[in-house]
PDB file of C-alpha atoms in Angstrom:
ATOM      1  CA  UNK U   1     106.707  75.869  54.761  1.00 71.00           C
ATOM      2  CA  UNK U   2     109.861  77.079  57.061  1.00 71.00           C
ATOM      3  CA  UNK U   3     112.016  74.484  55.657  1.00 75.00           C
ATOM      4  CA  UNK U   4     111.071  75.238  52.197  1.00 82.00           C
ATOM      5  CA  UNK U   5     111.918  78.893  52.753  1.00 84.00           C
ATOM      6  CA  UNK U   6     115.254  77.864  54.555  1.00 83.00           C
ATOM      7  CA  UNK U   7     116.161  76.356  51.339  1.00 87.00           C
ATOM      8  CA  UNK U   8     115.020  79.209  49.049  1.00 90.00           C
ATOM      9  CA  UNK U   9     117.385  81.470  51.431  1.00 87.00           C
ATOM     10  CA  UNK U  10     120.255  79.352  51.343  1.00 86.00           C
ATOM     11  CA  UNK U  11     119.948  78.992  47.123  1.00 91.00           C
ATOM     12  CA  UNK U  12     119.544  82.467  46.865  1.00 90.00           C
ATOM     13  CA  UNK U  13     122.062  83.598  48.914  1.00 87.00           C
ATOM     14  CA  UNK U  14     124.379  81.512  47.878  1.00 87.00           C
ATOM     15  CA  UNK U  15     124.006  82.497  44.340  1.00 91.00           C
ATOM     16  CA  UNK U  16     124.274  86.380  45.337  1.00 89.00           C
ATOM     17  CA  UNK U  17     120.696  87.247  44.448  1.00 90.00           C
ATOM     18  CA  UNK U  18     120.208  87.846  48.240  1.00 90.00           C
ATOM     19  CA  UNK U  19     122.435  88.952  50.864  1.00 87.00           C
ATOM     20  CA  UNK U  20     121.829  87.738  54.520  1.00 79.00           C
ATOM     21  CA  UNK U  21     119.680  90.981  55.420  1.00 80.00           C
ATOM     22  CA  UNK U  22     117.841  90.300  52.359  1.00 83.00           C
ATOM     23  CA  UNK U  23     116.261  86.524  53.784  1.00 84.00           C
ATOM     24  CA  UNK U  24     113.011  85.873  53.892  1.00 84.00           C
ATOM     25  CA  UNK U  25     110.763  85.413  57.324  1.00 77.00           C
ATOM     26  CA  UNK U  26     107.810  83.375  57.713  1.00 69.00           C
ATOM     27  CA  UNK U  27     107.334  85.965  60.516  1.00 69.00           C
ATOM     28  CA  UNK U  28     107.669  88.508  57.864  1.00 71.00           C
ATOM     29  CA  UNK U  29     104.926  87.149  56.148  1.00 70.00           C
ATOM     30  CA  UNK U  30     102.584  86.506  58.992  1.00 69.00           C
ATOM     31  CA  UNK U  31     102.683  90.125  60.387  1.00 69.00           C
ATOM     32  CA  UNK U  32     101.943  91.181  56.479  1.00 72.00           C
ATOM     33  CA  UNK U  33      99.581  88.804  55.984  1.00 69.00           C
ATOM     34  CA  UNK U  34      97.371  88.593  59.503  1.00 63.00           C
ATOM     35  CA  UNK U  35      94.297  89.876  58.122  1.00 62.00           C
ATOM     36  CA  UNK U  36      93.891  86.926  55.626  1.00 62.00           C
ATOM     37  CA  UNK U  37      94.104  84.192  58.782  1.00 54.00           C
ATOM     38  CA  UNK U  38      90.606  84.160  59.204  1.00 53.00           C
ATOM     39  CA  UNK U  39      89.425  84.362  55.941  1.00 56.00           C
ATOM     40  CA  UNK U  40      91.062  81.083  54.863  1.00 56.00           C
ATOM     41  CA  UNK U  41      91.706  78.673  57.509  1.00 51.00           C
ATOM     42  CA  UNK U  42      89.177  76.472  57.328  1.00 51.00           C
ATOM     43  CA  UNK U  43      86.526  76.082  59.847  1.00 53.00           C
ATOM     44  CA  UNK U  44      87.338  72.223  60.678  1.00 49.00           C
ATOM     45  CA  UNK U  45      90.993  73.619  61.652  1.00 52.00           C
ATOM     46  CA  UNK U  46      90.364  76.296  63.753  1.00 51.00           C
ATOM     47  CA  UNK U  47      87.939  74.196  65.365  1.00 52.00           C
ATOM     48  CA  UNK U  48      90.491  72.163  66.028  1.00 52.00           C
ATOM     49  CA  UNK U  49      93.103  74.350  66.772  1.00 50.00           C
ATOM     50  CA  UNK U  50      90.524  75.887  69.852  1.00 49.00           C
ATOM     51  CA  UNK U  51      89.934  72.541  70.840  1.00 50.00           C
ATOM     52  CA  UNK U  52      93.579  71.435  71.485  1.00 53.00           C
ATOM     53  CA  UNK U  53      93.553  74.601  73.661  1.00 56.00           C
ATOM     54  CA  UNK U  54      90.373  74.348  75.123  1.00 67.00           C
ATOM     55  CA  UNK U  55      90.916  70.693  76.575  1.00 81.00           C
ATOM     56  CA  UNK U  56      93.784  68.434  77.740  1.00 88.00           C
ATOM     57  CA  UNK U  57      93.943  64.609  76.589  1.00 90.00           C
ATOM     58  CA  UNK U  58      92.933  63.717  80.318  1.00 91.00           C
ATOM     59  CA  UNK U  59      90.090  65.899  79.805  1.00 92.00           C
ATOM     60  CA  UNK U  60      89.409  64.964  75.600  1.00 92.00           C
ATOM     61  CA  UNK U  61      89.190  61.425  76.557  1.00 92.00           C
ATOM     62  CA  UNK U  62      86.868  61.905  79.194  1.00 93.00           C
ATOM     63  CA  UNK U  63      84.751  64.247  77.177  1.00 92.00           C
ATOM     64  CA  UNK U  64      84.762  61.703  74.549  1.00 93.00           C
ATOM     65  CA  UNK U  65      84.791  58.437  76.319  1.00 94.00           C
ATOM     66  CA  UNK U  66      82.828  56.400  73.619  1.00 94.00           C
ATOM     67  CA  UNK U  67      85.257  57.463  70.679  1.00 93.00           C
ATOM     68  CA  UNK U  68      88.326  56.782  72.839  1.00 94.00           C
ATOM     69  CA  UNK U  69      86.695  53.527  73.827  1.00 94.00           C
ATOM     70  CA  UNK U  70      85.901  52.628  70.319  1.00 94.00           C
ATOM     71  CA  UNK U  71      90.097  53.812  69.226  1.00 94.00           C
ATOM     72  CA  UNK U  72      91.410  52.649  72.619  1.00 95.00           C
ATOM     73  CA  UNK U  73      94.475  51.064  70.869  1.00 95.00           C
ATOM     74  CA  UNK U  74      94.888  53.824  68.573  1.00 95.00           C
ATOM     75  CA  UNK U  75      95.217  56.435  70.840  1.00 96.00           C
ATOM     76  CA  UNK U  76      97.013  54.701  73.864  1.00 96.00           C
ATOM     77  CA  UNK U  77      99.780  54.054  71.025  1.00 96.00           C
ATOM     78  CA  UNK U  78     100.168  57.869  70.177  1.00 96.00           C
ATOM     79  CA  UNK U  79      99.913  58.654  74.021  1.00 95.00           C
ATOM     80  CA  UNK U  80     102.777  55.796  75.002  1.00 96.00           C
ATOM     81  CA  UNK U  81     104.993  56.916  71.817  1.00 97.00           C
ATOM     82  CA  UNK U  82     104.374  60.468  70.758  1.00 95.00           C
ATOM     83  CA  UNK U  83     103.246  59.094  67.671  1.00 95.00           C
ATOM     84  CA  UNK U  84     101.689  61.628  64.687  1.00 93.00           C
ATOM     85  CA  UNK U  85      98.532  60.599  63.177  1.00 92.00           C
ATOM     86  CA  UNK U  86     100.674  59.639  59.941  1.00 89.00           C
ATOM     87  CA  UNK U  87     102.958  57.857  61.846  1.00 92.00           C
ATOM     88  CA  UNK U  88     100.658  55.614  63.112  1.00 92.00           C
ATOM     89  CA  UNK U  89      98.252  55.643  60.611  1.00 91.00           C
ATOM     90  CA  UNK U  90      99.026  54.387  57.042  1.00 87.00           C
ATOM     91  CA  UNK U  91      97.931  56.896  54.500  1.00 82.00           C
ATOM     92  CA  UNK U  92     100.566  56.498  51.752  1.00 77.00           C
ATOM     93  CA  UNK U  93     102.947  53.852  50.302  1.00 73.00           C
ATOM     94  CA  UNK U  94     105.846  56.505  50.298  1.00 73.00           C
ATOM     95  CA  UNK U  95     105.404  57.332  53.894  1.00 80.00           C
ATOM     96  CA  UNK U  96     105.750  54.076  55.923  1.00 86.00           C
ATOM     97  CA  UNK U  97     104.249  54.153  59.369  1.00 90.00           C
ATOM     98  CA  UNK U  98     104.674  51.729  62.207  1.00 91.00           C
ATOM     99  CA  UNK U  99     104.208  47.881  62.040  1.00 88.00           C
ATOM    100  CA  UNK U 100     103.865  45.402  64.443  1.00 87.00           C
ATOM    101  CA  UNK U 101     107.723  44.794  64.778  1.00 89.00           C
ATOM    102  CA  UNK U 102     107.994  48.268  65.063  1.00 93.00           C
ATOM    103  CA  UNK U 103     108.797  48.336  68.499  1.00 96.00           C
ATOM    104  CA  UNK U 104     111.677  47.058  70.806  1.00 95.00           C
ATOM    105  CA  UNK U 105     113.166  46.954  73.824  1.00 96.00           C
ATOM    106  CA  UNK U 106     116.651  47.720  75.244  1.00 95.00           C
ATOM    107  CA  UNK U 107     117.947  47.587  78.619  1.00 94.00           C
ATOM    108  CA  UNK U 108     114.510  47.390  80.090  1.00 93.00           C
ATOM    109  CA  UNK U 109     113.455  50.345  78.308  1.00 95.00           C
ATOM    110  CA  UNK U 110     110.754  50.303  75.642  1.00 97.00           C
ATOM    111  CA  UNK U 111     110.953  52.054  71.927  1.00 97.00           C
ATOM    112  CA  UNK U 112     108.933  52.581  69.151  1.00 96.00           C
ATOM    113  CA  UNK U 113     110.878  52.987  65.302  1.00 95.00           C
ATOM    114  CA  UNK U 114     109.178  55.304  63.110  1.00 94.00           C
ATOM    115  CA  UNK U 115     110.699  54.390  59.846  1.00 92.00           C
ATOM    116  CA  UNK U 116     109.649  58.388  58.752  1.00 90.00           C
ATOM    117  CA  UNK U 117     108.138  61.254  60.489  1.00 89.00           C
ATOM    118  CA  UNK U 118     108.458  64.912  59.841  1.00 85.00           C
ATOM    119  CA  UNK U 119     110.848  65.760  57.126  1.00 84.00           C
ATOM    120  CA  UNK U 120     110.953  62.062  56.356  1.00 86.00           C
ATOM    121  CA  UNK U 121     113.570  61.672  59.319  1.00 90.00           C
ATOM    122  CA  UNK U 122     113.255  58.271  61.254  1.00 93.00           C
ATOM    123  CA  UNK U 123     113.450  58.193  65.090  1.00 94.00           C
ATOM    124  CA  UNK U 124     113.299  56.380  68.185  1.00 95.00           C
ATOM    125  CA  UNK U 125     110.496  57.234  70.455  1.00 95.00           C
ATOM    126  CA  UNK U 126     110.677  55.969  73.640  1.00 96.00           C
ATOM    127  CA  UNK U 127     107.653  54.697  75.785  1.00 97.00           C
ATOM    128  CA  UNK U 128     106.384  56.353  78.631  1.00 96.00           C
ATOM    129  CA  UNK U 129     107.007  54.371  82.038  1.00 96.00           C
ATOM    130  CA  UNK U 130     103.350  54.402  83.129  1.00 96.00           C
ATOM    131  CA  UNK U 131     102.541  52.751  79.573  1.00 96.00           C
ATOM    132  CA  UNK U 132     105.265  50.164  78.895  1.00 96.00           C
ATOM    133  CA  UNK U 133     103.342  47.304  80.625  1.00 95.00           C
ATOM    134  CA  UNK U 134      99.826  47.862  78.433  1.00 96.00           C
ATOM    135  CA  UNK U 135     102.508  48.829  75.440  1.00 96.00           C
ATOM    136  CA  UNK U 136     104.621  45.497  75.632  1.00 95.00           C
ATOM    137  CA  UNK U 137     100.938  43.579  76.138  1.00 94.00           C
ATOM    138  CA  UNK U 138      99.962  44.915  73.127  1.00 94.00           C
ATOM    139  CA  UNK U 139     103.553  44.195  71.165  1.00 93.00           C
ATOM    140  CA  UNK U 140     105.584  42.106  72.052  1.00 90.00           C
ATOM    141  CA  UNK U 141     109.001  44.010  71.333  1.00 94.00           C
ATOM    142  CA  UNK U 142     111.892  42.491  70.222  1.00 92.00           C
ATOM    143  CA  UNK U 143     115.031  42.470  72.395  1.00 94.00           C
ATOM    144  CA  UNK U 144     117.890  44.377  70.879  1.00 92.00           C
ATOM    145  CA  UNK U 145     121.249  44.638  72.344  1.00 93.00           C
ATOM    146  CA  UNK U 146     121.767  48.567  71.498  1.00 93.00           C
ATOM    147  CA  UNK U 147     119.858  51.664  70.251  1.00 93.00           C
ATOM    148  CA  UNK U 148     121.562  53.782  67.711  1.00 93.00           C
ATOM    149  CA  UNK U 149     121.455  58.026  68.382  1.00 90.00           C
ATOM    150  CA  UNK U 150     123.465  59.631  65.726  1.00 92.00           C
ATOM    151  CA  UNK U 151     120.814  60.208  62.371  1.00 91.00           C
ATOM    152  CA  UNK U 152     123.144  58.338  60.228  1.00 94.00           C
ATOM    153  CA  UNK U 153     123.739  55.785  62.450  1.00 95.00           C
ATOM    154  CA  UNK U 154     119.239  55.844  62.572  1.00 94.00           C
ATOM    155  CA  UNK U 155     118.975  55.982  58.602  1.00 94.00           C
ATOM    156  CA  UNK U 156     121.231  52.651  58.139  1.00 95.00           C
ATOM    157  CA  UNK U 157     118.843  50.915  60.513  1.00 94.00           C
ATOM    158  CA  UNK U 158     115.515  52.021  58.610  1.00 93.00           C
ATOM    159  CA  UNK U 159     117.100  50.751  55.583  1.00 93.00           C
ATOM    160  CA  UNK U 160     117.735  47.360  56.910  1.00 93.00           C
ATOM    161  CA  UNK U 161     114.687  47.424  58.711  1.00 91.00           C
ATOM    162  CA  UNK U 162     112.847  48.197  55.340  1.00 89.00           C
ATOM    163  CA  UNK U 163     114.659  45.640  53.350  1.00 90.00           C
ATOM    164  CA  UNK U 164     113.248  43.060  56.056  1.00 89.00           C
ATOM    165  CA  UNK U 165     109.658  44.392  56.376  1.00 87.00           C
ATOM    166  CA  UNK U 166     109.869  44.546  52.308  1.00 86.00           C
ATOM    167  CA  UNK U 167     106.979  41.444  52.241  1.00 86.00           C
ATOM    168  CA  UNK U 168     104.998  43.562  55.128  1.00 82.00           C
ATOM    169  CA  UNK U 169     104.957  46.485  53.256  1.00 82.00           C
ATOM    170  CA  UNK U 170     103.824  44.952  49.688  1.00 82.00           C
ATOM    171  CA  UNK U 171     100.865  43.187  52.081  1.00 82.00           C
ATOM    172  CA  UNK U 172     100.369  46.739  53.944  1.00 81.00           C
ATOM    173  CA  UNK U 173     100.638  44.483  57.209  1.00 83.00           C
ATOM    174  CA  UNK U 174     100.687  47.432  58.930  1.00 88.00           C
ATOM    175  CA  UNK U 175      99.315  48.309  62.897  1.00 88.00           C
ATOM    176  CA  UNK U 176      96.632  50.860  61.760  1.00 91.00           C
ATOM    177  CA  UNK U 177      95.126  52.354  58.218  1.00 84.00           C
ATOM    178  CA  UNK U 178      94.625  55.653  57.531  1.00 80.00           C
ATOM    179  CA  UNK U 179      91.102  55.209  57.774  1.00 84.00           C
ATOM    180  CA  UNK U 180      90.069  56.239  61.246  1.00 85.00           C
ATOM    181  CA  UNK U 181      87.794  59.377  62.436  1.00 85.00           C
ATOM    182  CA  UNK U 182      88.279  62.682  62.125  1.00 83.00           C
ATOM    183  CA  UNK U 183      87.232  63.948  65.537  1.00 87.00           C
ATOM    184  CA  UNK U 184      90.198  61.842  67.128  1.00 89.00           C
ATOM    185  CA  UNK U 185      92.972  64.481  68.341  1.00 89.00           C
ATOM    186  CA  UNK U 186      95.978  63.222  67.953  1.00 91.00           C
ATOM    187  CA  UNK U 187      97.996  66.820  68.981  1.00 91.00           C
ATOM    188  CA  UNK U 188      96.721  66.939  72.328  1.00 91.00           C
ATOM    189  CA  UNK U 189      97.828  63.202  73.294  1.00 93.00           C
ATOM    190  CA  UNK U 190     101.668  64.011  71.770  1.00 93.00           C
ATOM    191  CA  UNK U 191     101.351  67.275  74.676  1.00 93.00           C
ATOM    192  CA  UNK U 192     100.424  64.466  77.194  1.00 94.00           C
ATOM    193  CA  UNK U 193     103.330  62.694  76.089  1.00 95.00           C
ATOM    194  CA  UNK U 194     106.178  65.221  76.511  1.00 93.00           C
ATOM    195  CA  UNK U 195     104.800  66.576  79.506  1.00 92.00           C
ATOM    196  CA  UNK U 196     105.257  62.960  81.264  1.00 95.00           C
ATOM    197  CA  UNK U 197     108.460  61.963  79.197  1.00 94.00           C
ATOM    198  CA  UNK U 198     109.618  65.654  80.490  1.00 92.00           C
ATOM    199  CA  UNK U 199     108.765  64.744  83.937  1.00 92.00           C
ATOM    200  CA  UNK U 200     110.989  61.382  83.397  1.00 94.00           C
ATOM    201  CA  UNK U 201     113.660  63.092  82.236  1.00 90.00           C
ATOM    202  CA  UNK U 202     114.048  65.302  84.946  1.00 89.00           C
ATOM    203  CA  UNK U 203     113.440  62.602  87.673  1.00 88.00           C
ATOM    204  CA  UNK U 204     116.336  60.880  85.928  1.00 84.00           C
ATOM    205  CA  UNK U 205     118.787  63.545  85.056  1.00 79.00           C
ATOM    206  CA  UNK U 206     117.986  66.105  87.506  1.00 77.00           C
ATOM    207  CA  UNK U 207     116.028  69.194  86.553  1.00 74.00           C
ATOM    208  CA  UNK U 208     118.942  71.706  87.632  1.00 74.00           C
ATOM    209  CA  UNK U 209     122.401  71.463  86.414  1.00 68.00           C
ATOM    210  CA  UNK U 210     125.104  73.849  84.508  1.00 65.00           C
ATOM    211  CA  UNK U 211     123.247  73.994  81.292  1.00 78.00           C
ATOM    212  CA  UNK U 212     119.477  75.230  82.200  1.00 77.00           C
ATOM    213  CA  UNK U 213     116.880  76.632  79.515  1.00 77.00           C
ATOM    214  CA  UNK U 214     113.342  78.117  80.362  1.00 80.00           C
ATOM    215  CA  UNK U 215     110.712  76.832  78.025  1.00 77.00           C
ATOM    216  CA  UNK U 216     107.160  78.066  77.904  1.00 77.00           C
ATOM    217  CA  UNK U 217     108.098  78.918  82.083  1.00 77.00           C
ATOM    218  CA  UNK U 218     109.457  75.745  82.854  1.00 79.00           C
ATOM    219  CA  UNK U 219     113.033  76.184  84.058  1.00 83.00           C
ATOM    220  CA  UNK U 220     115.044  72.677  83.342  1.00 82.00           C
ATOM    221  CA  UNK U 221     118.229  71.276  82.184  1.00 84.00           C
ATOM    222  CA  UNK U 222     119.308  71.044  77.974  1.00 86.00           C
ATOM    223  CA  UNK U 223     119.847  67.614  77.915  1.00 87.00           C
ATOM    224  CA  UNK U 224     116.096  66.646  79.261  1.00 88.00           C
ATOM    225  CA  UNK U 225     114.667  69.106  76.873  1.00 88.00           C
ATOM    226  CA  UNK U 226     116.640  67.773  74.177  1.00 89.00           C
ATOM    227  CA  UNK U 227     115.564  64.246  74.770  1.00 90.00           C
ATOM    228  CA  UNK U 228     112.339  64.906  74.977  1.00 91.00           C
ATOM    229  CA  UNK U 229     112.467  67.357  71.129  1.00 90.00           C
ATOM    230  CA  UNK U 230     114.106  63.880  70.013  1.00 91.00           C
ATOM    231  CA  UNK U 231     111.792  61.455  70.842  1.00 92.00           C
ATOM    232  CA  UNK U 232     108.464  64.080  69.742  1.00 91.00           C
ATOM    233  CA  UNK U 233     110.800  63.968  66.072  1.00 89.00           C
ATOM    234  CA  UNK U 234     111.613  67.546  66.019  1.00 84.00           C
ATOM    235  CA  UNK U 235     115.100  67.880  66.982  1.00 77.00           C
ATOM    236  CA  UNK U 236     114.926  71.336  67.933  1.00 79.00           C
ATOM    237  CA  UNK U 237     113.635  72.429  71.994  1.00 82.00           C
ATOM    238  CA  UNK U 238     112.721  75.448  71.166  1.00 77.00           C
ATOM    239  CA  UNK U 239     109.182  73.759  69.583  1.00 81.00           C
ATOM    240  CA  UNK U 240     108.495  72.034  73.039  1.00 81.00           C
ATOM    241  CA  UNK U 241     107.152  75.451  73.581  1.00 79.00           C
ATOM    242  CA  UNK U 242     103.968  74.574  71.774  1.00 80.00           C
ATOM    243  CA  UNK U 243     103.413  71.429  73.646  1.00 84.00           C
ATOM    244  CA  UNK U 244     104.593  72.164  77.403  1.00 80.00           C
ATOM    245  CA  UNK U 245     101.624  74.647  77.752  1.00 65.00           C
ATOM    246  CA  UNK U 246      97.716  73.369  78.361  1.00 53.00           C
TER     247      UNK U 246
END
């Protein structure tokens, strides 16, 4: 919804309907509209919404040991990647998710491609350290000499990556279907994930340097935070917020 009303904004004040005091807020419309929350969210996702809160994935899989048990693969995947459920899980021939040569490995370090995630943008997620043994049992990555970083650079490689997989796709050879329960929480295990790939980054880089930024009361440097928004697919560090808390 944001990014649909970023590009009303830009149309319309670009064409002079609007000037720039004249944009439209989703916060706008969310203190306007407050009262109608709870009247149409639907039960199943403010049930889910508490729950996120309520536990954390050490805690949901422990709480629900038979389902994790049952979608051990699943959700160790999403937990070693930062994977959404549509990335992992196909649901839609335009929206390609992960495959078994999906993953690779450069300069000891393990990656998984996501050929599209949010806003159809394609990314490299890396692994977590305490994962990349069960992750590379699982996989077998393939070795590549370099990782690209610039988006452009990323979109070339997903189309010669889907030009290759073009047989897998037709065969829908992919890792998982869309088909899998809908009590698994898939949120909660991507919060796992940037709180250890945070962790990572700081042991590596050093959490204090020139450049620091407080998110959600954790006090660190840009470039971990930035790294970390990269590899969850949002770009942007100012969302970590929403998964640096419990």
């Amino acid at each position: 919804m944001k990014a649909g009303i970023t590009a009303i904004n830009h149309i319309m004040v670009y064409t002079g309907h609007w000037n720039k005091k004249e944009v439209f807020t989703a916060s706008r419309w969310n203190d306007a509209h407050k009262g109608n929350y709870n009247l149409q969210m639907k039960r199943k996702n403010r049930g889910e919404i508490m729950n996120n809160r309520r536990l954390t994935a050490a805690e949901w899989r422990k709480e629900n040991s038979r389902l994790y048990s049952n979608n051990r693969r699943l959700i160790d995947t999403v937990r070693a990647f930062g994977l959404r459920r549509s990335e992992a899980c196909h649901v839609s021939q335009d929206k390609y998710s992960i495959m078994a040569n999906s993953f690779v490995e450069c300069n000891g370090r393990l990656y998984c491609f996501v050929p599209y995630g949010k806003g159809g943008r394609p990314r490299f997620a890396t692994c977590r350290r305490d994962m990349e043994k069960e992750m590379r049992r699982l996989y077998q990555p393939r070795i590549v000499k370099s990782i690209p970083t610039e988006m452009e650079d990323i979109k070339a490689f997903r189309d010669t990556f889907m030009k290759k997989n073009r047989e897998n796709f037709r065969k829908n050879n992919y890792v998982f279907d869309g088909k899998v329960s809908g009590d698994l929480r898939f949120h909660i295990q991507r919060q796992e994930y940037a709180q250890v790939r945070l962790a990572e980054e700081f042991h590596d880089k050093g959490q204090c340097n020139n450049k620091q930024k407080t998110i959600n009361n954790i006090t660190g440097n840009i470039t971990a935070f930035k790294a970390v928004a990269n590899d969850l697919g949002h770009g942007r560090i100012d969302v970590l917020g929403n998964y640096l808390g419990r």
